[in-house]
XYZ file of C-alpha atoms in Angstrom:
549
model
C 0.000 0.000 0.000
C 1.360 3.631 -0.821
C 0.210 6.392 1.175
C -2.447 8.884 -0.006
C -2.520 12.724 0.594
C -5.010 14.545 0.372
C -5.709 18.289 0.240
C -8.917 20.350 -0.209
C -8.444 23.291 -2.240
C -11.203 26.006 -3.851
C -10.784 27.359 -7.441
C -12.664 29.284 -10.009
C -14.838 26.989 -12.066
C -13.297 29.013 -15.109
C -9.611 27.452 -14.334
C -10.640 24.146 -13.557
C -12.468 24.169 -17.050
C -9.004 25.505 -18.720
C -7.107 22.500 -16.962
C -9.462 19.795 -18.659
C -9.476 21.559 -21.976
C -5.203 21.716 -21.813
C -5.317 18.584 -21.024
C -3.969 18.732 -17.619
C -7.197 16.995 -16.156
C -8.126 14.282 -17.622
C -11.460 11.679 -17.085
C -9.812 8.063 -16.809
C -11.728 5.236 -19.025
C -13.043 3.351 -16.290
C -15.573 6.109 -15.168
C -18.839 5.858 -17.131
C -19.712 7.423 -20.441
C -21.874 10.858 -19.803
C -25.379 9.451 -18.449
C -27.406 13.174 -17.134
C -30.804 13.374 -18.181
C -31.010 16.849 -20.278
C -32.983 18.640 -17.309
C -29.923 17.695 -14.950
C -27.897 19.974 -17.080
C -30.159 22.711 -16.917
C -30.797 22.270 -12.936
C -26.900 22.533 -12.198
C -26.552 25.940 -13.745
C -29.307 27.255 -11.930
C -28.028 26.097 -8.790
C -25.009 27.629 -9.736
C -27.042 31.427 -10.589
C -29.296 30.300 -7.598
C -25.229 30.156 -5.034
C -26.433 26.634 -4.067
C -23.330 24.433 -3.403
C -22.705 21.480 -6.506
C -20.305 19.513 -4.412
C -17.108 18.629 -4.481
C -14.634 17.227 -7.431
C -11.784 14.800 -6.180
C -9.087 14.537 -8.322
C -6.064 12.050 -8.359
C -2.628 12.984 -8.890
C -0.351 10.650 -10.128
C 2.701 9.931 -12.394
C 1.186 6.972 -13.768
C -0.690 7.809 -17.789
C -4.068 6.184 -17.109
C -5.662 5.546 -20.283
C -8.374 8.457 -20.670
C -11.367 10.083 -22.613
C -9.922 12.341 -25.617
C -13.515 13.772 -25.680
C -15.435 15.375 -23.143
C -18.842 17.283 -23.274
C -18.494 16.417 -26.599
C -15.513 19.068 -26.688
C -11.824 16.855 -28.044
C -9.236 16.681 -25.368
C -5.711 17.292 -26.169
C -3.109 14.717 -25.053
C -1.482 15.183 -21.996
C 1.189 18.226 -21.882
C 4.658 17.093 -22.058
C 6.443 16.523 -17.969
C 3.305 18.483 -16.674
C 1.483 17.205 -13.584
C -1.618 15.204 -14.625
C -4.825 14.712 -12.341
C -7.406 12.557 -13.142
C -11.247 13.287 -12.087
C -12.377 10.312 -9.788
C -15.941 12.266 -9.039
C -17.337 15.591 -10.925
C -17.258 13.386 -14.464
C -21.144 14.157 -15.065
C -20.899 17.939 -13.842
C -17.297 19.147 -15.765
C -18.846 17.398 -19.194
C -21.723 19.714 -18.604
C -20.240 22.531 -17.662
C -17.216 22.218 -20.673
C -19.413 21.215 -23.071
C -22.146 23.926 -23.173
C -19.492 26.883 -22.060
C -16.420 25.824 -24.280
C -19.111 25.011 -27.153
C -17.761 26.363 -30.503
C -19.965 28.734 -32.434
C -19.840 26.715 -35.575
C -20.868 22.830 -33.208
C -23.410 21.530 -34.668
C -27.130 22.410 -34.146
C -30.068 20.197 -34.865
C -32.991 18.578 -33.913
C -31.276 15.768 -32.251
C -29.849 15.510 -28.555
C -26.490 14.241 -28.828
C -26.482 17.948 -30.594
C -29.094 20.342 -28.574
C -28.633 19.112 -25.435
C -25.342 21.198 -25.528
C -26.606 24.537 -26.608
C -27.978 25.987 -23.121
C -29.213 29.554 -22.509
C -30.888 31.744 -20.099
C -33.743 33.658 -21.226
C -33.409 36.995 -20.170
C -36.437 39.620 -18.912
C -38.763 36.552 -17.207
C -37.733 36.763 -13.709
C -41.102 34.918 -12.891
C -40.284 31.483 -13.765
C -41.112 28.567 -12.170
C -38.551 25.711 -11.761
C -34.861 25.759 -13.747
C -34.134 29.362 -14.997
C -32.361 27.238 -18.142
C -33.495 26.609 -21.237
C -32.164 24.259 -24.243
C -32.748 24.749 -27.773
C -34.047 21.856 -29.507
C -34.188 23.464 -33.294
C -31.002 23.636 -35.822
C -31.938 27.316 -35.956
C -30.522 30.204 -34.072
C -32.464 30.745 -30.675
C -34.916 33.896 -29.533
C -32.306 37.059 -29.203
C -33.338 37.369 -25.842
C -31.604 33.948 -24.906
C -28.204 34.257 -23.427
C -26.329 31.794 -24.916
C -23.874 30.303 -22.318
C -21.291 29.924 -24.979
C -20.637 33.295 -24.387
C -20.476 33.854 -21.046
C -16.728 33.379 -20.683
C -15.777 34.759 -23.834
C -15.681 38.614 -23.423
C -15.906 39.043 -27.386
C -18.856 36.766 -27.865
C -20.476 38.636 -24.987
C -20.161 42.162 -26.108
C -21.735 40.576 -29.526
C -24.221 39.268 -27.813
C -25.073 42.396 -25.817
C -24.954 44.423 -29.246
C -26.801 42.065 -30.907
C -29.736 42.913 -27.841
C -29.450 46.888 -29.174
C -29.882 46.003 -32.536
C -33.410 44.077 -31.800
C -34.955 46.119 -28.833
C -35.429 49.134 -28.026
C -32.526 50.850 -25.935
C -34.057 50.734 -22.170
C -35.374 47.373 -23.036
C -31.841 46.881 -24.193
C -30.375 48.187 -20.898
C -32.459 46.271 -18.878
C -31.877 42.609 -20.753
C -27.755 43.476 -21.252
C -27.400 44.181 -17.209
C -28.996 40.731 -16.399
C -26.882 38.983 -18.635
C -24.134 40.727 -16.706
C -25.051 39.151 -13.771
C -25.670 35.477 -14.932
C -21.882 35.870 -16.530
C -20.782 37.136 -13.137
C -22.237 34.427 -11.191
C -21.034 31.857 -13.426
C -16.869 33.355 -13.782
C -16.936 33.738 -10.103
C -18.269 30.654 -8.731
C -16.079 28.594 -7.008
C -15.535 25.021 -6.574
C -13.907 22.972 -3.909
C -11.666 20.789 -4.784
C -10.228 17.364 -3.217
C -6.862 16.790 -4.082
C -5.345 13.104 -3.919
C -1.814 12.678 -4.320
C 0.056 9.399 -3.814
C -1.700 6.330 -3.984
C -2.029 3.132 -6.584
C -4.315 2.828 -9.172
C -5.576 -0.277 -7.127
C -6.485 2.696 -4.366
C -8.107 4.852 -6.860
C -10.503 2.952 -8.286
C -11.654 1.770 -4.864
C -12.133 5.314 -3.289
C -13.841 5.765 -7.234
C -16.082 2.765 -6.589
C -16.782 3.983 -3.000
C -17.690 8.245 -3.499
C -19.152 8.736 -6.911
C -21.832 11.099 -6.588
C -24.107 9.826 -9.024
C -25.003 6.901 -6.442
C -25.053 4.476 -9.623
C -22.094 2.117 -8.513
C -19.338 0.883 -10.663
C -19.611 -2.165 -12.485
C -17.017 -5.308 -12.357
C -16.199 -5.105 -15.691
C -15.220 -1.443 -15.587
C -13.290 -1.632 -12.872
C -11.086 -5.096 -13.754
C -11.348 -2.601 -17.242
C -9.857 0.586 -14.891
C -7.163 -2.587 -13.144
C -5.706 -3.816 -16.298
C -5.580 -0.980 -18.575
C -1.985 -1.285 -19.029
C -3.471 -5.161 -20.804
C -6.082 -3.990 -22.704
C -4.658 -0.774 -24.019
C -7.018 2.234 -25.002
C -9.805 -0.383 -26.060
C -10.462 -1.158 -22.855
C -12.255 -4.718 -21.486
C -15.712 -2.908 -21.137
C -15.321 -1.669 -24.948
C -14.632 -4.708 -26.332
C -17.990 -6.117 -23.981
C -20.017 -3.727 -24.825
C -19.449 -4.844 -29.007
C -19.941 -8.150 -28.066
C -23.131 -7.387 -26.463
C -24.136 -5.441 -29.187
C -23.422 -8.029 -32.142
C -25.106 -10.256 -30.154
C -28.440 -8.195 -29.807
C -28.240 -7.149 -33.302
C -28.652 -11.086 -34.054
C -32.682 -10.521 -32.986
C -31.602 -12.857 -30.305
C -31.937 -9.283 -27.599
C -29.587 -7.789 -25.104
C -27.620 -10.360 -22.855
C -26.514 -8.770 -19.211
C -23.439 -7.211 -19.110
C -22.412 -8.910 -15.862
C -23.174 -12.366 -17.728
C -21.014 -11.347 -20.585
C -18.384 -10.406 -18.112
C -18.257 -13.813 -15.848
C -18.314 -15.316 -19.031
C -14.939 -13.650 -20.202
C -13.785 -14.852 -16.598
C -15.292 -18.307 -16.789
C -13.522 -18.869 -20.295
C -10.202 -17.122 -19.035
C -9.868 -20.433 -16.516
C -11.188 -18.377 -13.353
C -13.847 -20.677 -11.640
C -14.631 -17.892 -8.821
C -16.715 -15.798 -11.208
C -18.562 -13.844 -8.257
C -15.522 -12.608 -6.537
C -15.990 -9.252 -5.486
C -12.404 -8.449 -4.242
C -11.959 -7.196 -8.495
C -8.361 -6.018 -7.718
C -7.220 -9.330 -6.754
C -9.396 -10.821 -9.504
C -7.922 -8.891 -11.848
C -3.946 -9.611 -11.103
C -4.977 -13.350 -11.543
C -6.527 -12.908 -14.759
C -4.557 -9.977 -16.377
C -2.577 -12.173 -18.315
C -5.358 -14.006 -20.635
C -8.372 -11.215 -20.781
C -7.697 -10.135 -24.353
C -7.218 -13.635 -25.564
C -10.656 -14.786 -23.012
C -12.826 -12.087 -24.325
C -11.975 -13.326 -28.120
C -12.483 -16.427 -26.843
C -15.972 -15.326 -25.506
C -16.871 -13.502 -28.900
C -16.825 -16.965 -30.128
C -18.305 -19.216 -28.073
C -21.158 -17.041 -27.198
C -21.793 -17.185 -30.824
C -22.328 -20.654 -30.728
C -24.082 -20.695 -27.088
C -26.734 -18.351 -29.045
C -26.795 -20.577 -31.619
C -27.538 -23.891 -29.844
C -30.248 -21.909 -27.707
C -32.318 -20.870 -30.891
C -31.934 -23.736 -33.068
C -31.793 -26.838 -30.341
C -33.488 -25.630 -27.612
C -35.860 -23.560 -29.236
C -35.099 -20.037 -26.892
C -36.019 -17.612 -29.328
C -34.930 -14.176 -27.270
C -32.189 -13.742 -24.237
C -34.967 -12.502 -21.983
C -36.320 -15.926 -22.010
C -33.848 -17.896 -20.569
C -34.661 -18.724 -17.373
C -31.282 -17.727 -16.005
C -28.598 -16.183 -16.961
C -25.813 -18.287 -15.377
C -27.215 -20.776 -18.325
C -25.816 -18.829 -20.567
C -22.269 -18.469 -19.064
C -22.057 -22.788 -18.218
C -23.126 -22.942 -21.556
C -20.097 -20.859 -22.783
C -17.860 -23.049 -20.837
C -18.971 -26.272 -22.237
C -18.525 -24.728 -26.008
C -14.967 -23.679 -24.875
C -13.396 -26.962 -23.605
C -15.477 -29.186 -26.230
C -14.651 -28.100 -29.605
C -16.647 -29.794 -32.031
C -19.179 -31.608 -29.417
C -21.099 -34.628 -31.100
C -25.200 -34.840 -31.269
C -25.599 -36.671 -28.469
C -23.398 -34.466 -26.223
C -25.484 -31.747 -27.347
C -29.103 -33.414 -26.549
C -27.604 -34.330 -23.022
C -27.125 -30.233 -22.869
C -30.474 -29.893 -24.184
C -31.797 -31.542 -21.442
C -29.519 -30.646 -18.897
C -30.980 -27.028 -19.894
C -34.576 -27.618 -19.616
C -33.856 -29.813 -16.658
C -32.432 -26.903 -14.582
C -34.869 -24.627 -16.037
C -37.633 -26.704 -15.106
C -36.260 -27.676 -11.719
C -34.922 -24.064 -10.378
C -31.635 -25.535 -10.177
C -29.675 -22.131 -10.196
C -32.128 -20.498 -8.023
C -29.661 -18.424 -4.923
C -26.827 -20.168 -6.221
C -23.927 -18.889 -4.167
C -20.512 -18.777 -4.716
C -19.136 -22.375 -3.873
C -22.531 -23.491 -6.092
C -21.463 -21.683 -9.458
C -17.291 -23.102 -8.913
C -19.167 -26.657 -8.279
C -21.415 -26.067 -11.687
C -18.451 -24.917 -13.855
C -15.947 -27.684 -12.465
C -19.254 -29.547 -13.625
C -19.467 -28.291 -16.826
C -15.703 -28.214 -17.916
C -15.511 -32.310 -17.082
C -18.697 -33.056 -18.855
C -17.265 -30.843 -22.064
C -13.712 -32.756 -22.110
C -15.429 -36.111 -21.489
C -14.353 -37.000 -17.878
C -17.492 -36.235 -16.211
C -21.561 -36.252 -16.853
C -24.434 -33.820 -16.540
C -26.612 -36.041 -14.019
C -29.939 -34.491 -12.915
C -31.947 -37.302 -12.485
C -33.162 -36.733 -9.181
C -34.652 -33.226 -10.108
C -37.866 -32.720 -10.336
C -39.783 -30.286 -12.875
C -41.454 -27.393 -10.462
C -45.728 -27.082 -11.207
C -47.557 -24.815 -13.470
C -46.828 -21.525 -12.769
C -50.235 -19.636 -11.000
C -48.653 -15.828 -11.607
C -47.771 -14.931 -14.988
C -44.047 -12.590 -13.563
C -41.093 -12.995 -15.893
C -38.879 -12.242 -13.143
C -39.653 -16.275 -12.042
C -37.333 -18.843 -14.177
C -40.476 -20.838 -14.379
C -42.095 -18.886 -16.225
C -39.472 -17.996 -18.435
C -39.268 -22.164 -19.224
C -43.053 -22.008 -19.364
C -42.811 -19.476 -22.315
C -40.273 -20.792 -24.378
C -42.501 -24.545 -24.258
C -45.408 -22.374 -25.373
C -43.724 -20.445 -28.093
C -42.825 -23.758 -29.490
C -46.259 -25.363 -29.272
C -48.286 -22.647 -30.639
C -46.126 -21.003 -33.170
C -48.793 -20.056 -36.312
C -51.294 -17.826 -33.877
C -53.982 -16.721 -35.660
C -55.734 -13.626 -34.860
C -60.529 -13.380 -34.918
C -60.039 -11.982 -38.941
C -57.820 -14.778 -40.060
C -54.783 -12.743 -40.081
C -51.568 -14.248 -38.131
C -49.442 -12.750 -35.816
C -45.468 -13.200 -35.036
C -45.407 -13.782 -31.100
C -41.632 -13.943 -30.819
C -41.263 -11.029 -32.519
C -44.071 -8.764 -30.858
C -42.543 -10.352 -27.702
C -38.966 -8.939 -28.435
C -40.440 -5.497 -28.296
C -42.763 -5.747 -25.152
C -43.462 -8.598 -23.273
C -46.282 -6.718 -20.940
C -47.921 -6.047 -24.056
C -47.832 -9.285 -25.876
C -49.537 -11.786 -23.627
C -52.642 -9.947 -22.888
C -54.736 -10.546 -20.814
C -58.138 -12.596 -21.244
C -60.213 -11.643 -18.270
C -58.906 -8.039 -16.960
C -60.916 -8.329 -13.611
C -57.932 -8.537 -10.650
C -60.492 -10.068 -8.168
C -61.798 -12.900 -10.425
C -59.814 -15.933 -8.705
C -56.603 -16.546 -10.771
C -56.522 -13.775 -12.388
C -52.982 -13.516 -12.991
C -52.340 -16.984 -14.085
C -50.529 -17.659 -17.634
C -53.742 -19.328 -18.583
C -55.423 -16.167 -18.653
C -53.582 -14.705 -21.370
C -52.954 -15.181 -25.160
C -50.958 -12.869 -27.885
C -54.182 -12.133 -30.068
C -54.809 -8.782 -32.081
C -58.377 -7.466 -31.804
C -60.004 -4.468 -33.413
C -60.376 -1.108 -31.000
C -62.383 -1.448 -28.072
C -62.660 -5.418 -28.719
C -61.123 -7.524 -25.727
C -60.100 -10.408 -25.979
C -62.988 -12.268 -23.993
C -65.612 -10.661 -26.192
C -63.291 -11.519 -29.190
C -63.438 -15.187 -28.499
C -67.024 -15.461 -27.080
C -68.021 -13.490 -30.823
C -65.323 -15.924 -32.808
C -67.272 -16.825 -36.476
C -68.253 -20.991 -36.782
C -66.438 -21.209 -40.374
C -62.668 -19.893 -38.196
C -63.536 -20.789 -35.050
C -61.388 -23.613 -34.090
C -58.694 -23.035 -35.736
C -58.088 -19.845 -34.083
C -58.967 -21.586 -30.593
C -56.416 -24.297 -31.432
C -53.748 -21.934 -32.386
C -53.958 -20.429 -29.243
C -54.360 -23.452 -26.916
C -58.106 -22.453 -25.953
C -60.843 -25.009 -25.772
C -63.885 -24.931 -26.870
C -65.167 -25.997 -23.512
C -63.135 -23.075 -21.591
C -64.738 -20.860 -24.333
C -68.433 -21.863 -23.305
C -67.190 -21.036 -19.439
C -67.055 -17.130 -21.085
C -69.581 -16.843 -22.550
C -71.840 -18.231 -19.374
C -69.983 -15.358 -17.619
C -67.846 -18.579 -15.569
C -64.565 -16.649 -15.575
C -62.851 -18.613 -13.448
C -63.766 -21.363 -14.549
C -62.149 -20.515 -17.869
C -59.205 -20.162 -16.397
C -59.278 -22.880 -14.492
C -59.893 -24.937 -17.254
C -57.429 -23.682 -19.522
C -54.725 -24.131 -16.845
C -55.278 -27.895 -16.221
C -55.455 -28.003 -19.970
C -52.370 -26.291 -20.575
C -50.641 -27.841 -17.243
C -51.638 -31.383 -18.781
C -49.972 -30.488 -22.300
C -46.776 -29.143 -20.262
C -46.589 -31.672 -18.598
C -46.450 -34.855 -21.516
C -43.652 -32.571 -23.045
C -41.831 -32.491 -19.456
C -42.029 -36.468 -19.051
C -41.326 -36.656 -22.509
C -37.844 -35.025 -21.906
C -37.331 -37.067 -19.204
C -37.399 -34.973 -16.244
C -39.220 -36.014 -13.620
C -43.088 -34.757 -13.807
C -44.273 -32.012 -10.792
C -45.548 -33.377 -7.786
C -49.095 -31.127 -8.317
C -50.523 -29.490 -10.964
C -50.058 -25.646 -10.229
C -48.143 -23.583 -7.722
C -46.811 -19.993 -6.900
C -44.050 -19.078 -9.159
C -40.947 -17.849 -7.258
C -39.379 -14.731 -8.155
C -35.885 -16.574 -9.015
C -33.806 -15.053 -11.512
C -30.290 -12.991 -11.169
């Protein structure tokens, strides 16, 4: 351990802003990308007009060259100056982009109707001292705002500001003119003289830093493990950093159709195929030291395999989107097994199959804890190189869900069974509808619901809800009560409704369509569960526990 200084200090917001834009202060990689919501921009200035306190920024001085953002605010950094003292900003990321990007803008940035763009351009109308709320407006146009909005641009630019004040003469009348000029004088003196405290670190290891970075930011959203092994091993991955190359992988992998898989999954994956076994360390800095050595070749390694985990989840198993499977420590075992066993054989991969509907069925990885997940991969690697097997036997298939709650794994297994056995849905006008891919968009809005009274008993069950499309104002109970004779049952069938539970609407017996539809549905399940091999549930419905990661 090295020991840390540190030194508070208070300086004009002005010359902190000319240290990042020499250079001097720099944002390190590991912090997060700029996240504030437009109206937090606006809010922080008027605090600033309004004297409230914004906090304070710690910085970290150190001879080490961290790798670091060569854009901030949208504004390009220079390199670092040449045997200068660097410090790097461990909290105030969020703020200094805001404040360096709207008051270093150029006059030529660009303007438009988009926010990457506007959300830079901030003024302060002048002459409406009666405002409610933020005194701060953004212009959302590619045209040139109302003259009587101060654009901050200008506020620390003495030129630009007497243009701006002459350009008030030339529109309004001169005591008008006056009037607007001298409050524009004062929001430019508020905003030159405000000062900011400072926390100066000096001394330290980077180890240190990012620690006391995990611990203070501000922003209360905590730093993920793959930014900070990212922020541990820069001097590894180089200026693509191991969150970078994670985040493509991510991407490629949702632009498949297959949908977004967690971060933190893609990340103990990249561990998992690196050799580490202890994929839910949290001590990162030691984690990272053990693992420095193989990320870049691990997280090619990853690229690939997840390709082929995605792969054998659509085509064998019949997962159509990453927000079904039932949990996402699936997907990383999975990973491991296509790592170790190269070109796996068909009936290696239909013990997987049914290893994964097994667990899925069973709530195998339900809590799994630490000593759990090293005892599944140590599983998973001898079963992929042939000197072990994938026994689940003994587990038992959980019952029919009662709550229809994605957040259960249950449910997730129920979906993915029901997707595959009612695939060509056909909607009351003989059209057909795409389930998987309405479902990829919004899953609260696909499986609607058939009865939409919460106190009928069983409301919430799957069985009360199908992916139909009805005309406005039709629901779906009066939809399949008023079904015609000549398309009647092969809608019903499509959807898995019976004609019996059908004559239970229209008698007004709404529980006792969905009563009936459950055992119905419960019974098919079921066939397909003992069918697989896994043994059946002990009864025929249950709660569904809230289960996944």
């Amino acid at each position: 351990m090295k020991d840390i200084s540190v030194s508070p200090e208070v300086h004009f917001l002005e010359d902190v802003l000319k240290w990042i834009a020499a250079g001097e202060l720099r944002v390190p990689k590991f912090q997060r990308p700029f996240l504030w919501r437009p109206e937090q921009m606006l809010q922080l200035f008027d605090s600033i007009e309004r004297g409230y306190p914004m906090g304070s920024l710690l910085i970290w001085e150190t001879p080490e060259q961290l790798a670091s953002l060569d854009e901030i605010g949208g504004m390009p950094i220079p390199g670092p100056p040449d045997r200068a003292k660097v410090a790097y900003v461990l909290d105030g990321h969020q703020r200094l982009s805001t404040f360096l990007g709207s008051l270093h803008r150029a006059s030529d940035a660009p303007r438009s109707e988009h926010q990457e763009d506007w959300m830079w351009w901030i003024y302060r109308p002048l002459g409406k001292e009666d405002r409610e709320g933020s005194r701060y407006r953004h212009w959302k146009s590619g045209g040139r705002a109302d003259p009587d909005y101060l654009p901050l641009r200008s506020v620390l630019r003495t030129v630009d500001f007497l243009g701006y004040s002459r350009q008030l003469y030339d529109v309004y009348p001169t005591a008008l003119a006056d009037t607007l000029v001298e409050e524009a004088q004062r929001v430019a003196h508020r905003i030159k003289s405000y000062k900011v405290s400072v926390v100066r670190m000096s001394g330290g290891t980077l180890g240190q830093a990012v620690e006391v970075f995990s611990r203070i930011n501000s922003s209360g959203q905590k730093m993920r493990p793959d930014q900070m092994v990212s922020a541990l091993t820069y001097e590894t991955t180089g200026s693509v950093t191991l969150s970078d190359r994670m985040e493509e992988i991510q991407a490629r992998i949702s632009d498949s159709g297959f949908g977004e898989i967690p971060m933190m999954t893609v990340f103990q994956t990249v561990l998992a195929v690196s050799g580490e076994e202890d994929v839910q360390n949290t001590s990162w800095d030691i984690m990272a030291k053990k693992v420095q050595g193989q990320l870049l070749t691990a997280v090619e390694d990853t690229d690939r395999v997840l390709e082929k985990v995605v792969a054998f989840l659509r085509e064998t198993v019949q997962v159509p989107l990453a927000r079904l499977v039932p949990y996402n420590i699936q997907i990383m075992l999975l990973a491991v097994f296509f790592h170790f066993s190269k070109e796996p054989e068909e009936e290696r991969l239909q013990k997987l199959r049914g290893w994964f509907w097994t667990t899925s069925l069973a709530g195998t990885f339900a809590g799994a804890n630490t000593t759990q997940v090293r005892k599944f991969i140590e599983e998973m690697k001898a079963f992929a190189v042939g000197t072990g097997d994938l026994d689940y036997s003994d587990e038992r298939a959980r019952a029919f869900p009662e709550r229809f709650d994605l957040r259960s794994a249950r449910v997730r297994a129920y979906l993915i069974w029901e997707l595959g056995t009612f695939p060509d849905r056909i909607n009351p006008d003989g059209s057909t509808i795409d389930a998987i891919d309405q479902l990829a968009r919004s899953h609260t809005e696909t499986y609607r619901h058939v009865i939409t009274q919460s106190r009928v008993d069983r409301a919430s069950s799957p069985a009360n809800r199908v992916v139909m499309r009805t005309p406005a104002g039709v629901s779906i109970r009066q939809a399949l009560i008023d079904l015609a004779a000549e398309n009647r049952t092969d809608v019903l069938t499509s959807h898995g409704v019976s004609l019996e539970a059908v004559e239970r609407l229209k008698n007004n017996d709404y529980s006792g369509f969905i009563m009936t539809r459950q055992h119905e549905l419960a019974s098919r399940e079921r066939i397909a569960i003992e069918s697989l091999g896994i043994l059946p549930p002990e009864q025929e419905s249950a709660e569904a526990d809230i289960d996944t990661e």
